[in-house]
Coordinates of C-alpha atoms and ligand atoms in Angstrom, one line a residue:
M1 CA -0.1 0.0 0.1
L2 CA 1.2 3.4 -1.1
S3 CA 1.8 6.2 1.6
V4 CA 2.6 9.7 0.7
Y5 CA 3.2 12.9 2.9
N6 CA 0.6 15.4 2.0
T7 CA 2.2 18.9 2.7
L8 CA -1.9 20.0 2.7
T9 CA -2.5 17.8 5.8
R10 CA 1.1 17.4 6.9
S11 CA 0.5 14.3 7.5
R12 CA 1.2 10.8 5.9
E13 CA -1.8 9.5 3.7
E14 CA -2.9 6.2 2.1
F15 CA -2.6 7.2 -1.7
K16 CA -6.2 7.1 -3.1
P17 CA -6.7 8.6 -6.4
L18 CA -9.9 10.5 -7.3
D19 CA -10.7 8.4 -9.7
D20 CA -9.8 4.4 -9.4
G21 CA -7.1 3.5 -11.6
R22 CA -6.0 7.1 -12.9
V23 CA -3.5 9.9 -11.6
R24 CA -3.8 12.9 -12.7
M25 CA -0.7 14.8 -11.7
Y26 CA 0.9 18.6 -12.3
V27 CA 4.2 19.6 -11.2
C28 CA 5.7 23.2 -11.5
G29 CA 8.0 23.3 -14.6
P30 CA 11.0 25.7 -14.8
T31 CA 11.6 29.2 -15.4
V32 CA 13.4 29.3 -18.8
Y33 CA 16.0 32.0 -18.7
G34 CA 19.0 30.1 -18.0
H35 CA 20.4 26.8 -18.1
S36 CA 19.1 24.1 -15.8
H37 CA 21.3 23.3 -12.6
L38 CA 21.7 20.3 -10.1
G39 CA 18.5 21.7 -8.0
H40 CA 16.5 21.1 -11.3
A41 CA 18.0 17.6 -11.6
K42 CA 16.9 17.0 -7.8
S43 CA 12.8 18.1 -8.6
Y44 CA 12.4 16.3 -11.9
V45 CA 14.6 13.1 -11.2
S46 CA 12.5 12.7 -8.2
F47 CA 8.8 13.6 -9.9
D48 CA 10.2 11.0 -12.7
V49 CA 10.4 8.2 -10.4
I50 CA 7.1 9.0 -8.7
V51 CA 5.3 8.9 -12.4
R52 CA 7.2 5.9 -13.0
Y53 CA 6.2 4.3 -9.9
L54 CA 2.7 5.0 -10.3
R55 CA 2.9 3.4 -13.6
Y56 CA 4.5 0.3 -12.3
L57 CA 1.8 0.4 -9.7
G58 CA -0.7 0.1 -12.5
Y59 CA -2.2 3.4 -13.0
S60 CA -2.7 5.4 -16.0
V61 CA -1.1 8.5 -15.1
L62 CA -1.8 12.2 -16.7
Y63 CA 1.8 13.8 -16.3
V64 CA 1.3 17.7 -16.9
Q65 CA 4.9 20.1 -16.3
N66 CA 4.5 23.5 -17.4
I67 CA 7.0 25.9 -19.1
T68 CA 7.4 29.5 -17.3
D69 CA 8.2 31.9 -20.3
V70 CA 6.6 35.0 -19.1
G71 CA 5.5 36.4 -15.9
H72 CA 8.1 35.4 -13.5
L73 CA 9.5 38.4 -11.9
S74 CA 12.3 38.5 -9.6
D75 CA 10.8 38.7 -6.4
D76 CA 8.5 35.4 -6.7
A77 CA 5.6 37.3 -5.2
D78 CA 4.8 39.7 -8.2
E79 CA 7.3 42.5 -7.8
G80 CA 10.5 43.5 -9.3
E81 CA 11.8 42.8 -12.6
D82 CA 10.6 40.0 -15.2
K83 CA 13.2 37.4 -15.1
I84 CA 13.1 36.4 -19.1
E85 CA 13.3 40.1 -20.1
R86 CA 16.2 41.2 -17.7
E87 CA 18.4 38.2 -19.3
S88 CA 17.1 39.1 -23.1
R89 CA 18.3 42.6 -22.5
K90 CA 21.6 41.6 -21.3
D91 CA 21.7 39.0 -24.3
R92 CA 20.5 41.4 -26.6
V93 CA 17.9 38.7 -27.9
H94 CA 14.3 38.8 -28.2
P95 CA 12.8 37.2 -25.0
M96 CA 10.9 34.3 -26.8
Q97 CA 14.4 33.7 -28.4
L98 CA 15.8 33.5 -24.9
V99 CA 13.0 31.1 -23.8
E100 CA 13.3 28.9 -26.5
M101 CA 16.9 28.2 -26.2
Y102 CA 16.5 27.5 -22.6
T103 CA 13.6 25.4 -23.1
R104 CA 15.8 23.3 -25.3
S105 CA 18.5 23.1 -23.3
Y106 CA 16.1 21.9 -20.4
F107 CA 14.9 19.1 -22.3
E108 CA 18.2 18.0 -23.3
D109 CA 19.3 18.2 -19.9
M110 CA 16.2 16.1 -18.7
D111 CA 16.5 13.5 -21.7
A112 CA 20.1 13.0 -21.0
L113 CA 19.1 12.1 -17.1
N114 CA 16.4 9.9 -18.6
N115 CA 13.6 11.5 -17.4
L116 CA 10.3 10.9 -19.2
R117 CA 9.0 13.7 -20.8
P118 CA 5.6 15.0 -19.5
D119 CA 2.7 13.9 -21.6
I120 CA 2.0 17.8 -21.7
S121 CA 4.3 20.6 -21.4
P122 CA 2.0 23.7 -21.7
H123 CA 3.7 26.8 -22.1
A124 CA 2.3 30.0 -20.0
A125 CA 2.7 32.6 -23.1
A126 CA 0.6 30.1 -25.0
H127 CA -2.5 30.0 -22.5
I128 CA -2.9 33.8 -22.2
T129 CA -6.6 33.5 -23.1
E130 CA -7.0 31.1 -20.3
Q131 CA -5.3 33.2 -17.6
I132 CA -7.3 36.1 -18.7
E133 CA -10.7 34.2 -18.4
L134 CA -9.5 32.9 -14.9
T135 CA -8.9 36.4 -13.9
K136 CA -12.4 37.7 -15.3
E137 CA -14.1 34.6 -13.3
L138 CA -12.1 36.0 -10.3
L139 CA -13.2 39.6 -10.8
A140 CA -16.4 38.5 -11.3
R141 CA -16.7 36.2 -8.2
G142 CA -15.5 39.1 -6.2
F143 CA -12.3 38.1 -5.2
A144 CA -10.1 40.2 -6.8
Y145 CA -9.9 44.0 -8.0
E146 CA -8.6 46.1 -11.1
K147 CA -6.5 48.9 -10.0
N148 CA -4.1 51.0 -12.4
G149 CA -4.6 48.3 -15.6
S150 CA -3.5 45.3 -13.0
V151 CA -5.5 43.1 -11.4
Y152 CA -4.9 41.4 -7.6
F153 CA -6.3 38.9 -5.7
D154 CA -7.7 40.0 -2.4
V155 CA -6.5 37.6 0.1
T156 CA -9.2 38.7 2.7
K157 CA -11.6 37.4 1.0
F158 CA -10.4 33.7 0.8
P159 CA -10.3 32.7 4.1
S160 CA -8.2 29.6 4.0
Y161 CA -5.8 31.5 2.4
G162 CA -2.5 30.4 4.1
K163 CA -4.0 26.5 4.8
L164 CA -0.7 24.8 2.8
S165 CA 1.8 26.8 4.1
G166 CA 0.7 27.7 7.5
R167 CA 1.1 31.2 6.9
N168 CA -1.4 33.9 7.3
P169 CA -1.8 37.6 5.8
E170 CA -1.5 39.1 9.3
D171 CA 1.8 37.3 9.7
L172 CA 2.8 38.8 6.1
E173 CA 1.6 42.3 7.1
A174 CA 3.6 42.4 10.4
G175 CA 6.8 41.5 8.2
A176 CA 5.5 43.2 5.2
R177 CA 8.6 44.3 2.6
V178 CA 9.7 48.1 2.9
E179 CA 7.8 48.6 -0.3
V180 CA 4.5 47.9 -0.4
N181 CA 2.8 48.3 -3.9
P182 CA 0.2 51.2 -3.1
D183 CA -2.0 49.9 -5.5
K184 CA -2.7 46.5 -3.3
R185 CA -5.4 46.4 -0.6
N186 CA -3.4 44.3 1.4
P187 CA 0.2 43.9 1.4
A188 CA -0.4 39.9 0.9
D189 CA -2.5 40.7 -2.2
F190 CA -1.3 39.2 -5.2
A191 CA -1.3 40.1 -8.9
L192 CA -3.1 37.9 -11.2
W193 CA -2.6 40.4 -14.4
K194 CA 0.2 43.1 -14.4
K195 CA -0.1 46.2 -16.6
A196 CA 2.9 46.4 -19.0
E197 CA 5.0 49.1 -18.6
R198 CA 6.8 51.0 -21.4
G199 CA 9.8 48.9 -22.8
H200 CA 8.3 45.8 -21.6
I201 CA 8.3 43.4 -24.6
L202 CA 5.9 40.5 -23.7
R203 CA 2.7 42.0 -23.6
W204 CA -1.1 41.3 -24.6
P205 CA -4.1 42.9 -24.9
S206 CA -6.8 42.3 -22.0
P207 CA -9.9 44.0 -20.7
W208 CA -7.4 46.2 -18.3
G209 CA -5.3 47.2 -21.0
D210 CA -1.8 45.8 -22.0
G211 CA -0.2 43.5 -19.9
F212 CA 0.9 39.8 -18.9
P213 CA -0.2 37.5 -16.4
G214 CA 1.4 37.2 -13.0
W215 CA 3.2 33.8 -12.4
H216 CA 1.0 32.1 -10.2
I217 CA -2.1 31.9 -12.6
E218 CA -0.6 30.3 -15.5
C219 CA -0.4 27.1 -12.9
S220 CA -3.7 27.4 -12.1
A221 CA -5.1 28.0 -15.5
M222 CA -3.2 25.3 -17.3
S223 CA -3.5 22.5 -14.7
M224 CA -6.9 22.7 -14.6
K225 CA -7.1 23.3 -18.3
Y226 CA -5.5 19.8 -18.7
L227 CA -6.5 17.4 -15.5
G228 CA -9.7 19.2 -14.4
T229 CA -10.9 21.5 -11.7
S230 CA -9.8 18.7 -8.9
F231 CA -7.0 16.2 -9.5
D232 CA -4.9 13.8 -7.5
I233 CA -1.0 15.4 -7.3
H234 CA 0.7 18.7 -7.4
G235 CA 4.4 18.5 -7.1
G236 CA 7.1 21.3 -6.9
G237 CA 9.8 22.5 -4.9
L238 CA 9.3 23.2 -0.8
E239 CA 10.5 26.7 -1.8
N240 CA 7.5 27.5 -3.6
Q241 CA 5.3 26.4 -0.9
F242 CA 4.6 29.9 -0.4
P243 CA 3.9 32.2 -1.9
H244 CA 3.4 30.2 -5.4
H245 CA 1.4 27.1 -4.4
E246 CA -0.5 28.9 -1.7
C247 CA -1.6 31.5 -4.4
E248 CA -2.8 28.7 -6.8
I249 CA -5.1 27.3 -4.2
A250 CA -6.5 30.1 -3.7
Q251 CA -7.1 31.4 -7.1
S252 CA -8.3 27.8 -8.0
E253 CA -10.4 27.3 -5.2
A254 CA -12.1 30.5 -5.5
A255 CA -12.9 30.7 -9.0
T256 CA -14.5 27.0 -8.8
G257 CA -15.7 26.3 -5.6
A258 CA -14.1 22.9 -5.7
P259 CA -11.1 21.5 -3.9
F260 CA -7.9 21.9 -6.3
V261 CA -5.6 19.4 -5.5
K262 CA -5.9 16.3 -3.2
Y263 CA -1.8 15.3 -2.4
W264 CA 0.7 18.2 -2.4
L265 CA 4.2 17.1 -2.9
H266 CA 7.4 19.1 -2.0
N267 CA 10.8 18.1 -3.0
N268 CA 13.4 19.7 -0.6
M269 CA 16.5 21.4 -2.2
V270 CA 20.3 20.9 -3.1
T271 CA 22.6 22.6 -1.1
V272 CA 26.2 23.4 -1.0
D273 CA 27.8 23.4 2.4
G274 CA 24.5 23.6 4.0
R275 CA 23.3 26.1 1.6
K276 CA 20.8 26.3 -0.5
M277 CA 22.1 26.1 -4.7
G278 CA 20.4 28.5 -6.6
K279 CA 21.1 30.7 -9.5
S280 CA 20.4 34.1 -7.8
L281 CA 22.8 32.7 -5.3
G282 CA 25.6 32.2 -7.3
N283 CA 26.7 28.8 -6.1
F284 CA 25.1 26.7 -9.0
T285 CA 26.4 24.3 -11.0
T286 CA 24.9 23.9 -14.3
L287 CA 23.8 19.8 -15.6
K288 CA 25.8 20.7 -18.6
D289 CA 28.7 21.4 -16.4
A290 CA 28.2 18.4 -14.2
F291 CA 27.9 16.1 -17.3
A292 CA 31.3 17.0 -18.3
K293 CA 32.5 15.5 -15.4
W294 CA 30.0 12.7 -14.4
S295 CA 28.0 11.0 -16.7
P296 CA 24.2 11.9 -16.4
D297 CA 23.5 8.1 -14.8
A298 CA 25.6 8.9 -12.2
V299 CA 23.8 12.3 -11.4
R300 CA 20.7 10.5 -11.3
F301 CA 21.8 7.9 -9.2
F302 CA 23.1 10.8 -6.9
V303 CA 19.9 12.4 -6.8
L304 CA 18.2 8.8 -6.0
Q305 CA 20.4 8.3 -2.7
S306 CA 18.5 11.1 -0.9
H307 CA 14.6 11.1 0.0
Y308 CA 12.7 13.9 -2.2
R309 CA 11.4 15.6 0.5
S310 CA 15.2 15.5 2.3
T311 CA 18.2 18.3 1.0
L312 CA 21.0 16.6 -0.9
D313 CA 24.3 18.0 -0.1
F314 CA 26.0 18.6 -3.3
S315 CA 30.0 17.9 -3.5
A316 CA 32.2 16.7 -6.2
A317 CA 33.4 13.9 -3.8
A318 CA 29.5 13.0 -3.2
V319 CA 28.7 12.6 -6.9
E320 CA 31.8 10.4 -7.3
G321 CA 30.9 8.2 -4.8
A322 CA 27.5 7.8 -6.0
A323 CA 29.2 7.3 -9.6
K324 CA 31.3 4.0 -8.0
G325 CA 28.3 2.8 -6.6
L326 CA 26.7 3.1 -9.6
E327 CA 29.5 1.4 -11.5
R328 CA 29.3 -1.4 -8.7
L329 CA 25.8 -2.3 -9.3
N330 CA 26.5 -2.5 -13.2
N331 CA 29.5 -4.4 -13.0
T332 CA 27.4 -6.9 -11.1
R333 CA 24.9 -6.9 -13.7
R334 CA 27.7 -7.3 -16.6
N335 CA 29.2 -10.2 -14.8
L336 CA 25.8 -11.8 -13.9
R337 CA 24.9 -11.8 -18.0
D338 CA 28.3 -13.1 -18.8
R339 CA 27.4 -16.1 -16.4
I340 CA 24.3 -16.5 -17.8
K341 CA 25.6 -17.2 -21.4
N342 CA 27.7 -19.6 -19.8
S343 CA 25.1 -21.7 -17.5
P344 CA 23.7 -24.7 -18.2
A345 CA 19.9 -24.8 -18.9
Q346 CA 19.5 -27.5 -16.6
G347 CA 21.1 -27.7 -13.4
E348 CA 20.7 -26.6 -9.8
A349 CA 18.7 -23.3 -9.3
A350 CA 20.3 -20.2 -7.7
P351 CA 19.7 -19.9 -3.9
L352 CA 18.1 -16.4 -3.8
D353 CA 14.7 -15.7 -4.4
P354 CA 13.7 -12.3 -6.3
A355 CA 10.6 -12.0 -4.8
K356 CA 12.4 -11.0 -1.4
Y357 CA 14.4 -8.1 -2.9
R358 CA 11.3 -7.2 -5.0
T359 CA 9.0 -7.1 -1.5
A360 CA 11.9 -5.2 0.2
F361 CA 12.4 -2.8 -2.5
L362 CA 8.1 -2.0 -3.2
A363 CA 8.0 -1.6 0.5
A364 CA 10.6 1.1 0.3
M365 CA 9.0 2.9 -2.6
D366 CA 5.6 2.4 -1.0
D367 CA 7.3 4.2 2.1
D368 CA 6.6 7.7 0.4
F369 CA 9.0 7.1 -2.4
N370 CA 11.8 6.1 -0.1
T371 CA 14.4 5.7 -3.1
P372 CA 17.4 5.7 -0.8
Q373 CA 16.0 2.7 0.7
A374 CA 15.1 1.0 -2.2
V375 CA 18.8 1.8 -3.5
A376 CA 19.9 -0.1 -0.9
T377 CA 17.8 -3.1 -1.7
L378 CA 19.5 -3.1 -5.0
F379 CA 22.9 -3.1 -3.5
D380 CA 21.7 -5.9 -1.1
L381 CA 20.8 -7.9 -4.3
A382 CA 24.3 -7.2 -5.9
R383 CA 26.4 -8.1 -3.1
D384 CA 24.5 -11.5 -2.8
V385 CA 24.7 -12.0 -6.4
N386 CA 28.3 -11.3 -6.3
Q387 CA 28.7 -14.5 -3.7
I388 CA 27.1 -16.7 -6.0
L389 CA 29.0 -15.7 -9.0
A390 CA 32.2 -16.5 -6.9
S391 CA 31.0 -19.7 -6.2
D392 CA 31.8 -22.8 -8.3
T393 CA 28.4 -24.2 -8.7
S394 CA 27.0 -24.1 -12.0
Y395 CA 23.8 -22.7 -11.4
S396 CA 21.0 -23.0 -14.2
A397 CA 20.9 -20.0 -16.8
G398 CA 16.9 -19.5 -16.2
S399 CA 17.7 -19.0 -12.2
L400 CA 20.2 -16.6 -12.9
Q401 CA 18.3 -14.6 -15.7
A402 CA 15.6 -14.3 -13.3
L403 CA 18.0 -12.1 -11.1
E404 CA 19.1 -10.3 -13.7
D405 CA 15.2 -9.6 -14.9
L406 CA 14.5 -8.5 -11.5
F407 CA 17.7 -6.2 -11.6
E408 CA 16.0 -4.6 -14.7
E409 CA 12.3 -4.5 -13.4
L410 CA 13.5 -2.4 -10.5
G411 CA 16.7 -0.6 -12.0
G412 CA 16.0 -0.1 -15.4
K413 CA 18.4 -1.3 -18.2
V414 CA 22.0 -1.2 -18.4
Ligands
LIG1 ZN1 3.6 26.7 -10.3

């Protein structure tokens, strides 16, 4: 039985999708203004394993992961410079050219990491109509207000604002930033639509004038378009729990009156010397740089040695350790396959029961996708297979093949 930690209820829950046999899942995708770094690997490898495991369990999974190509301002709330416009000015290219380049780069890196492509990768700039419609609905229902060409969500109209992150608007007011946008009724209000100032390139006409959508509204509009007003899993980085995911809940539930998401899953971050790795912090390693030193498989294996909800401390020694561990596993499998070729069809069965290892592996994965524990099971299997390979007994090819089949079932092809 699969149990997951649901951030929304802050508890472990048995996983039961809204519809039997089907899982509808959304994960916040990257803002494409730079090459992906190890923090992205942590997030998207973690959710790739979750999708793969749900499919292994027999669920039909519809996996949507967006591409943020507009509206993500440097302050994650909704003030400051547009990250994409800022980078494109530096590089003297059109913002959409920058977006195209880094979207390709992102998928190139994710493919190298052996992440399955999402079933749908909606781009925010291709869903402006949906975001305007949702904004109009929130205005019509009295949850939003227009001021000077921008539209804001009024958090005081949505009493459960804060239910995901445990924060409330009063806390925010107490710790409000020095500069509060005077157009907002309450400091915690957030933009659904922003007026485009002169010189802002990415702009669209709207009932409130030329502008562009806020960052949060894209995830509500695109997830509900493809997954329905209520769906099973919403994933993302822990650092986006607030304000991004909190705002998604407020917008979506205010507009539809239905519960937005059943399970919120959050991955933790990659740290360097105990501090967060991030583009804005300047301590990040891009995946392209990492792949120049280590194989993408080793980077993936390194990520899976931490639980998705735990931090992953990056160092060259840690990735090299993971690479060596992976090599040991792969060596065992290569030796096993060589032995199978030279083994008789008839003979004594190898004294290892595949079911025992499978059971241990699945118990680990059922335990909120405990990949470090699951990987430990593969090392147990490899250790016991090595012992068999060291013996002179000629075990039957079929019984050895069952062990290689198990490696492939649980660990993939090599
Ligand atoms: Zn999002």
